[in-house]
CSV table of C-alpha atoms and ligand atoms in Angstrom, one decimal:
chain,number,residue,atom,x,y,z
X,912,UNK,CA,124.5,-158.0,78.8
X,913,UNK,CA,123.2,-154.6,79.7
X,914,UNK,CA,122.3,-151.9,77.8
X,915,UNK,CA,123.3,-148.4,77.2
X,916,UNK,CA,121.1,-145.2,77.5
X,917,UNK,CA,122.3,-144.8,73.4
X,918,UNK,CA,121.1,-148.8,73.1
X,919,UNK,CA,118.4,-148.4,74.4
X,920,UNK,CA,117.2,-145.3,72.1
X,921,UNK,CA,118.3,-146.8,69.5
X,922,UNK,CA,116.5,-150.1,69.8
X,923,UNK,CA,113.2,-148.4,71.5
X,924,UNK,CA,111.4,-149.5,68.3
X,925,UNK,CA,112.7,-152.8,68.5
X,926,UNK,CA,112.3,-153.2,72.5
X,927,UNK,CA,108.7,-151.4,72.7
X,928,UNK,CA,107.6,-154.9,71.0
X,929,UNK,CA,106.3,-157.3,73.3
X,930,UNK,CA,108.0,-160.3,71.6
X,931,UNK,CA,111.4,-158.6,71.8
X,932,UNK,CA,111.6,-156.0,74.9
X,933,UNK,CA,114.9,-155.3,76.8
X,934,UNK,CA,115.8,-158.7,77.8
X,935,UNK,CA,115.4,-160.0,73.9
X,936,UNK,CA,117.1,-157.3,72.9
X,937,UNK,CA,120.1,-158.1,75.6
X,938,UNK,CA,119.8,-161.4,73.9
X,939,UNK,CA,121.0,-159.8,70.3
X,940,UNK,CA,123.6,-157.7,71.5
X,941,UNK,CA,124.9,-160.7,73.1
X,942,UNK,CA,124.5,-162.6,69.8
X,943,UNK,CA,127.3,-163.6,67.7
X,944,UNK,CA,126.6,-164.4,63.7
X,945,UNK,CA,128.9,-165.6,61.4
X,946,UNK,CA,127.4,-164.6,57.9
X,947,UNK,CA,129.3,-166.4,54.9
X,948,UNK,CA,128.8,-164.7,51.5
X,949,UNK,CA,128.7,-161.0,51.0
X,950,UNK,CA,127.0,-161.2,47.9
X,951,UNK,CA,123.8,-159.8,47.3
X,952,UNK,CA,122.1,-161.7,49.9
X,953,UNK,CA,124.4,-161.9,52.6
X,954,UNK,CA,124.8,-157.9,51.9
X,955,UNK,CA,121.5,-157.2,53.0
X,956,UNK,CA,121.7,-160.0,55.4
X,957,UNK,CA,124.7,-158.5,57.0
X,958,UNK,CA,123.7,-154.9,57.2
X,959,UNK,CA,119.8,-155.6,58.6
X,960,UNK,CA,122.1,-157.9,61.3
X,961,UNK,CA,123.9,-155.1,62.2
X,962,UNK,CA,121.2,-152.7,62.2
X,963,UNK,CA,119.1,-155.1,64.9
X,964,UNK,CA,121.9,-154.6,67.3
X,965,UNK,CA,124.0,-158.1,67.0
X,966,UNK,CA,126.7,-157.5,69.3
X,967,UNK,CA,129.4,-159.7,67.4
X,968,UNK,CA,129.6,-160.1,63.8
X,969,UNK,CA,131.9,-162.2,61.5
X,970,UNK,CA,132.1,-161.2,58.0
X,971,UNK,CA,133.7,-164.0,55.7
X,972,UNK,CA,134.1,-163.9,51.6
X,973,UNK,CA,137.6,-164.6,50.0
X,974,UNK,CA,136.1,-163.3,46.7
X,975,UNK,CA,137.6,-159.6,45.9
X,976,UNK,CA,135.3,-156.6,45.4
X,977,UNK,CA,134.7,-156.1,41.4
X,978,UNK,CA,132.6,-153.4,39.8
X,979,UNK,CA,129.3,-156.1,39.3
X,980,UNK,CA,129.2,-156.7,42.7
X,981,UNK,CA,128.2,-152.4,42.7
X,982,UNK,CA,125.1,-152.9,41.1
X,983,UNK,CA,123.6,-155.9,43.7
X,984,UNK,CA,125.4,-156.2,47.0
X,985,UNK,CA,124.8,-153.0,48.7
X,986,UNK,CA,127.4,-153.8,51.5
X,987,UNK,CA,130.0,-152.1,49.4
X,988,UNK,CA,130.6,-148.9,47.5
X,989,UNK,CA,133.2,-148.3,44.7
X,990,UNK,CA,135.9,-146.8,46.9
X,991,UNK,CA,136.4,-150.7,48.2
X,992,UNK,CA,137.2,-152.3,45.2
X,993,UNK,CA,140.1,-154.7,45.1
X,994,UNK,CA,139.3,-155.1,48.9
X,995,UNK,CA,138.0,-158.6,50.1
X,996,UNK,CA,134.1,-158.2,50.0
X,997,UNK,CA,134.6,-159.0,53.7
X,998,UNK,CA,136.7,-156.4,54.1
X,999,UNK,CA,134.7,-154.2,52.3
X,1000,UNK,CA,131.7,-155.2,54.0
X,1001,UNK,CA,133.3,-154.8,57.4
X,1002,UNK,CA,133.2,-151.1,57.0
X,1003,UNK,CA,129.6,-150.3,55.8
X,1004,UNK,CA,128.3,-153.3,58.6
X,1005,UNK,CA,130.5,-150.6,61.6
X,1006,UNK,CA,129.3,-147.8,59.9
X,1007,UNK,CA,126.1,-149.0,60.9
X,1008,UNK,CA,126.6,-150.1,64.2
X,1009,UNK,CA,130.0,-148.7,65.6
X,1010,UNK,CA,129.3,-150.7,69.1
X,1011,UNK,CA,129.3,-153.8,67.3
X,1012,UNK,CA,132.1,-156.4,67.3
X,1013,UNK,CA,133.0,-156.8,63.7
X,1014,UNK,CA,135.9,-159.1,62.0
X,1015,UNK,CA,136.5,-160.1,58.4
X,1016,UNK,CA,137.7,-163.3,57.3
X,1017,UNK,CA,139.1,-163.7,53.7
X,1018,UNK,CA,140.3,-167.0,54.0
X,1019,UNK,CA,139.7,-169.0,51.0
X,1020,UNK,CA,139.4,-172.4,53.8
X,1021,UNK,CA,138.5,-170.7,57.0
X,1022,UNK,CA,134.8,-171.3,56.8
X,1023,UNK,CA,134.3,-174.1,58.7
X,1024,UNK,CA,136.3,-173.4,61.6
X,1025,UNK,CA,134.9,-169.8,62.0
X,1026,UNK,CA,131.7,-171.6,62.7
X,1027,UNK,CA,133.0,-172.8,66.1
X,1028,UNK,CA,132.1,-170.2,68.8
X,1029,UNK,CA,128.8,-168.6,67.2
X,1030,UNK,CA,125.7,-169.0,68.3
X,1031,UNK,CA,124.3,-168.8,64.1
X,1032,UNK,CA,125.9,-168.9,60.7
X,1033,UNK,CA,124.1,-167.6,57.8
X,1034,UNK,CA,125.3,-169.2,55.2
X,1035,UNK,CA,124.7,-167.6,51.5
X,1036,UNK,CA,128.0,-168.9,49.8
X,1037,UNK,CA,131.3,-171.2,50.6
X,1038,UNK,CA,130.8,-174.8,51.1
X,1039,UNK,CA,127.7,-175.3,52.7
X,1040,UNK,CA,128.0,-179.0,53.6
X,1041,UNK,CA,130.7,-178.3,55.6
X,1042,UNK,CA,129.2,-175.2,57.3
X,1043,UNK,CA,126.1,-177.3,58.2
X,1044,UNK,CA,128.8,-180.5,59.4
X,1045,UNK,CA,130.6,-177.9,61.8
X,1046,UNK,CA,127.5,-176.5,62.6
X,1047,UNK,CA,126.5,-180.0,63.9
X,1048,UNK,CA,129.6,-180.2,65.9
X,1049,UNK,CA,129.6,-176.7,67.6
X,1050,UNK,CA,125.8,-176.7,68.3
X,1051,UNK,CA,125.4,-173.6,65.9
X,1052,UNK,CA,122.0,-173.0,64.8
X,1053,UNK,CA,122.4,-172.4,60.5
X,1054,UNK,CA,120.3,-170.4,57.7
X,1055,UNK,CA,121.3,-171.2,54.5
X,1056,UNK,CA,120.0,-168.4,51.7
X,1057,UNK,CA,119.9,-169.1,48.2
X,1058,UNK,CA,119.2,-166.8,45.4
X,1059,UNK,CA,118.8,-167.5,41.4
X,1060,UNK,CA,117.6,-165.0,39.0
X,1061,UNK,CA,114.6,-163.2,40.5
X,1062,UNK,CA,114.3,-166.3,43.2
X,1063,UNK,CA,115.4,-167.7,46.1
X,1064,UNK,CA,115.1,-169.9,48.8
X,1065,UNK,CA,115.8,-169.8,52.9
X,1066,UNK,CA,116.5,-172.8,55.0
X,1067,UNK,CA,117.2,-173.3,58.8
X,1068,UNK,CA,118.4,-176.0,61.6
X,1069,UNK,CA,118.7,-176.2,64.6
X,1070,UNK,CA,120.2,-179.0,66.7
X,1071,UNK,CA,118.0,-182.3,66.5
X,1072,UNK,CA,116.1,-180.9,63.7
X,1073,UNK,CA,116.5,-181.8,59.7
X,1074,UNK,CA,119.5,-180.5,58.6
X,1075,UNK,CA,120.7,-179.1,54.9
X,1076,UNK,CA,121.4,-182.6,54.0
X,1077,UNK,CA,118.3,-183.9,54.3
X,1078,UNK,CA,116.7,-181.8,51.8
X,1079,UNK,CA,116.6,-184.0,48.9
X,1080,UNK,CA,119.2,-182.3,46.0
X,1081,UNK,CA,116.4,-182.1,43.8
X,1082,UNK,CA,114.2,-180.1,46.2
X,1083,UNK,CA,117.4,-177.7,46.8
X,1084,UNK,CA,117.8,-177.3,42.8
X,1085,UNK,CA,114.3,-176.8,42.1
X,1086,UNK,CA,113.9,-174.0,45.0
X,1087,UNK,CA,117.3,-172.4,44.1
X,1088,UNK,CA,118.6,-172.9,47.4
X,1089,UNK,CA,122.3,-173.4,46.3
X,1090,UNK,CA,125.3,-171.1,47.4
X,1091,UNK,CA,125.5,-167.9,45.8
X,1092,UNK,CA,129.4,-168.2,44.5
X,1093,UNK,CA,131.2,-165.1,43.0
X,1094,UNK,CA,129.5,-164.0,39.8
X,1095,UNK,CA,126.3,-165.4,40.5
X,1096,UNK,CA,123.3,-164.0,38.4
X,1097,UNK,CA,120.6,-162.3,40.6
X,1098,UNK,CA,118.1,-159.7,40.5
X,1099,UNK,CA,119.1,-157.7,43.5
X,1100,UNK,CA,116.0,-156.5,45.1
X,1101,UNK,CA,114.5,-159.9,45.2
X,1102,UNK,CA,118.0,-161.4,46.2
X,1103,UNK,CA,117.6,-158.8,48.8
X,1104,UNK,CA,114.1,-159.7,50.0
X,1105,UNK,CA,116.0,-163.5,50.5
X,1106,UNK,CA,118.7,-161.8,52.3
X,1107,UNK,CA,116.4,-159.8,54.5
X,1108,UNK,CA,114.4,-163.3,54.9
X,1109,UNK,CA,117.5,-165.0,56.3
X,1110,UNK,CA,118.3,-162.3,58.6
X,1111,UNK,CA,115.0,-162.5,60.1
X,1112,UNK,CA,115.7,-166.0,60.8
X,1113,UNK,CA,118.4,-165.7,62.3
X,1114,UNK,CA,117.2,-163.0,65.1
X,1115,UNK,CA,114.3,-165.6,65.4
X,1116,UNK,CA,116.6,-168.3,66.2
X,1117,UNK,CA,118.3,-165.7,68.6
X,1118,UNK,CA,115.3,-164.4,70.2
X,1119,UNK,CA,113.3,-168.2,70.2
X,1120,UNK,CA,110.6,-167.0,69.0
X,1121,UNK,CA,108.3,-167.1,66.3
X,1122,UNK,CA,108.2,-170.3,63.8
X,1123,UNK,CA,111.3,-171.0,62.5
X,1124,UNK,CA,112.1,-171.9,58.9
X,1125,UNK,CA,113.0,-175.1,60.3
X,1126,UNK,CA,111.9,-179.1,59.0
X,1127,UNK,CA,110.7,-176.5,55.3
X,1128,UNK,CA,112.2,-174.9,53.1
X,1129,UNK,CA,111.0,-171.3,52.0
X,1130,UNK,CA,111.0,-170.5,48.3
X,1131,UNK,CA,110.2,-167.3,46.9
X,1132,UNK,CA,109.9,-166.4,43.6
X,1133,UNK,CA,110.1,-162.5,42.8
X,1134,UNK,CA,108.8,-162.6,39.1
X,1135,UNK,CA,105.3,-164.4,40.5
X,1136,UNK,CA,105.3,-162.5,43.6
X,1137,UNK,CA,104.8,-165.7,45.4
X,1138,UNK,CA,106.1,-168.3,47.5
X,1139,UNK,CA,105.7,-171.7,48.6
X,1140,UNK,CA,107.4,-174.2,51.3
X,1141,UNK,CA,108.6,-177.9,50.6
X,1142,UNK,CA,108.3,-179.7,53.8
X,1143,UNK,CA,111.6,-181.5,55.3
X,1144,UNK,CA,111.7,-184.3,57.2
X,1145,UNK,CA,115.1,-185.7,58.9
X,1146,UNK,CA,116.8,-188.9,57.2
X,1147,UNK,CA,118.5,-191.5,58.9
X,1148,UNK,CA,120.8,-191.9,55.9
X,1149,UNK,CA,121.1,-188.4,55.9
X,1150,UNK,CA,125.1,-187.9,55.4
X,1151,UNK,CA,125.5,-185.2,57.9
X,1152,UNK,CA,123.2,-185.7,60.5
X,1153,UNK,CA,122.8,-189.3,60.1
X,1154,UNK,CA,125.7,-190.3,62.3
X,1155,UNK,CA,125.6,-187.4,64.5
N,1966,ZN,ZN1,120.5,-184.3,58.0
């Protein structure tokens, strides 16, 4: 996929790096990314997604826009509210980047089957077992992006590798890697800083480069300014990979 003159201004910061240039920045505009959640994470998920040039964006959250959602997701203003946050998202992610291919879902049980024909999901809320199942299926590589208080945690796959449920449950608790659900508690500059970590999975798993966040799980914690990483290893009684 070529680029434009405009493109390839805008992305000249982006393609004068040797590990992206032109062709890996083809590569994103011919990216599609399902991001799930448009919480606080998946707000700054979305909108650094869009920002890097990703060609074709799919936006899903059933939840409506309330007034808490204002003071952490910054995908949305007040003049959405009562809008789906997918909705509302839909118009600051355009905003952004008016080239982009950009579609909402608010379909409580659409999820799953959004996963089929994208080449990621980013998966910050909804029913993650069943994001990383389809994902299986389709092919999709997956980052999963939790956030609890001031903490978080990031998490990727990719076909043949260990998958979301192989992390031990304990391991996902204690990292706060869990979906972020409507009215989840976070401080929104460190669920941010998870977002943002996410998103740059993702155009690493785009771009194949870099070390993914793949076989470890990332957790950050904002209030120690710290972070650490839990190794994963694939198990063959693993429920959703174990069979594949
Ligand atoms: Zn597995």
């Amino acid at each position: 996929m070529t680029l434009t003159e405009q493109e390839i201004l805008r992305y000249s910061r982006h393609i004068i790096l040797p590990e992206v240039g032109g062709r890996g920045q083809q590569r994103i505009k011919s990216a599609s990314v399902l991001v799930a959640g448009l919480g606080a994470a998946g707000s700054a998920a979305a909108l650094y997604l869009a920002a890097a040039g990703v060609g074709r964006l799919t936006l899903w959250d059933p939840a409506p826009l309330a007034e808490a959602d204002l003071a952490r997701a910054i995908a949305h203003d007040r003049a959405h509210l009562g809008l789906s946050r997918a909705a509302s998202a839909r118009g600051k992610v355009t905003a952004i980047n008016p080239d982009a291919d950009v579609l909402a879902s608010a379909e409580p049980d659409a999820l799953p089957g959004l996963v089929n024909g994208h080449q990621v999901v980013l998966a910050t809320a909804g029913d993650w077992e069943a994001v990383q199942a389809a994902a299986l299926r389709t092919g999709a590589a997956a980052v999963f992006a939790g956030v609890r208080g001031a903490a978080g945690a990031v998490f990727a796959h990719r076909p043949g590798e260990p998958c979301l449920g192989c992390v031990p449950p304990e391991a996902r608790e204690a990292a706060g890697l869990q979906p972020e659900e409507g009215g989840g508690c976070a401080v929104a500059a460190a669920a941010g800083v998870v977002g943002i970590a996410a998103a740059t999975e993702a155009l690493k798993l785009i771009l194949g480069i870099g070390a993914p966040l793949t076989g470890r799980l990332w957790a950050y914690d904002g209030w120690a300014a710290g972070s650490r990483e839990v190794p994963v290893t694939r198990r063959a009684d693993c429920a959703l990979c174990g069979r594949a």
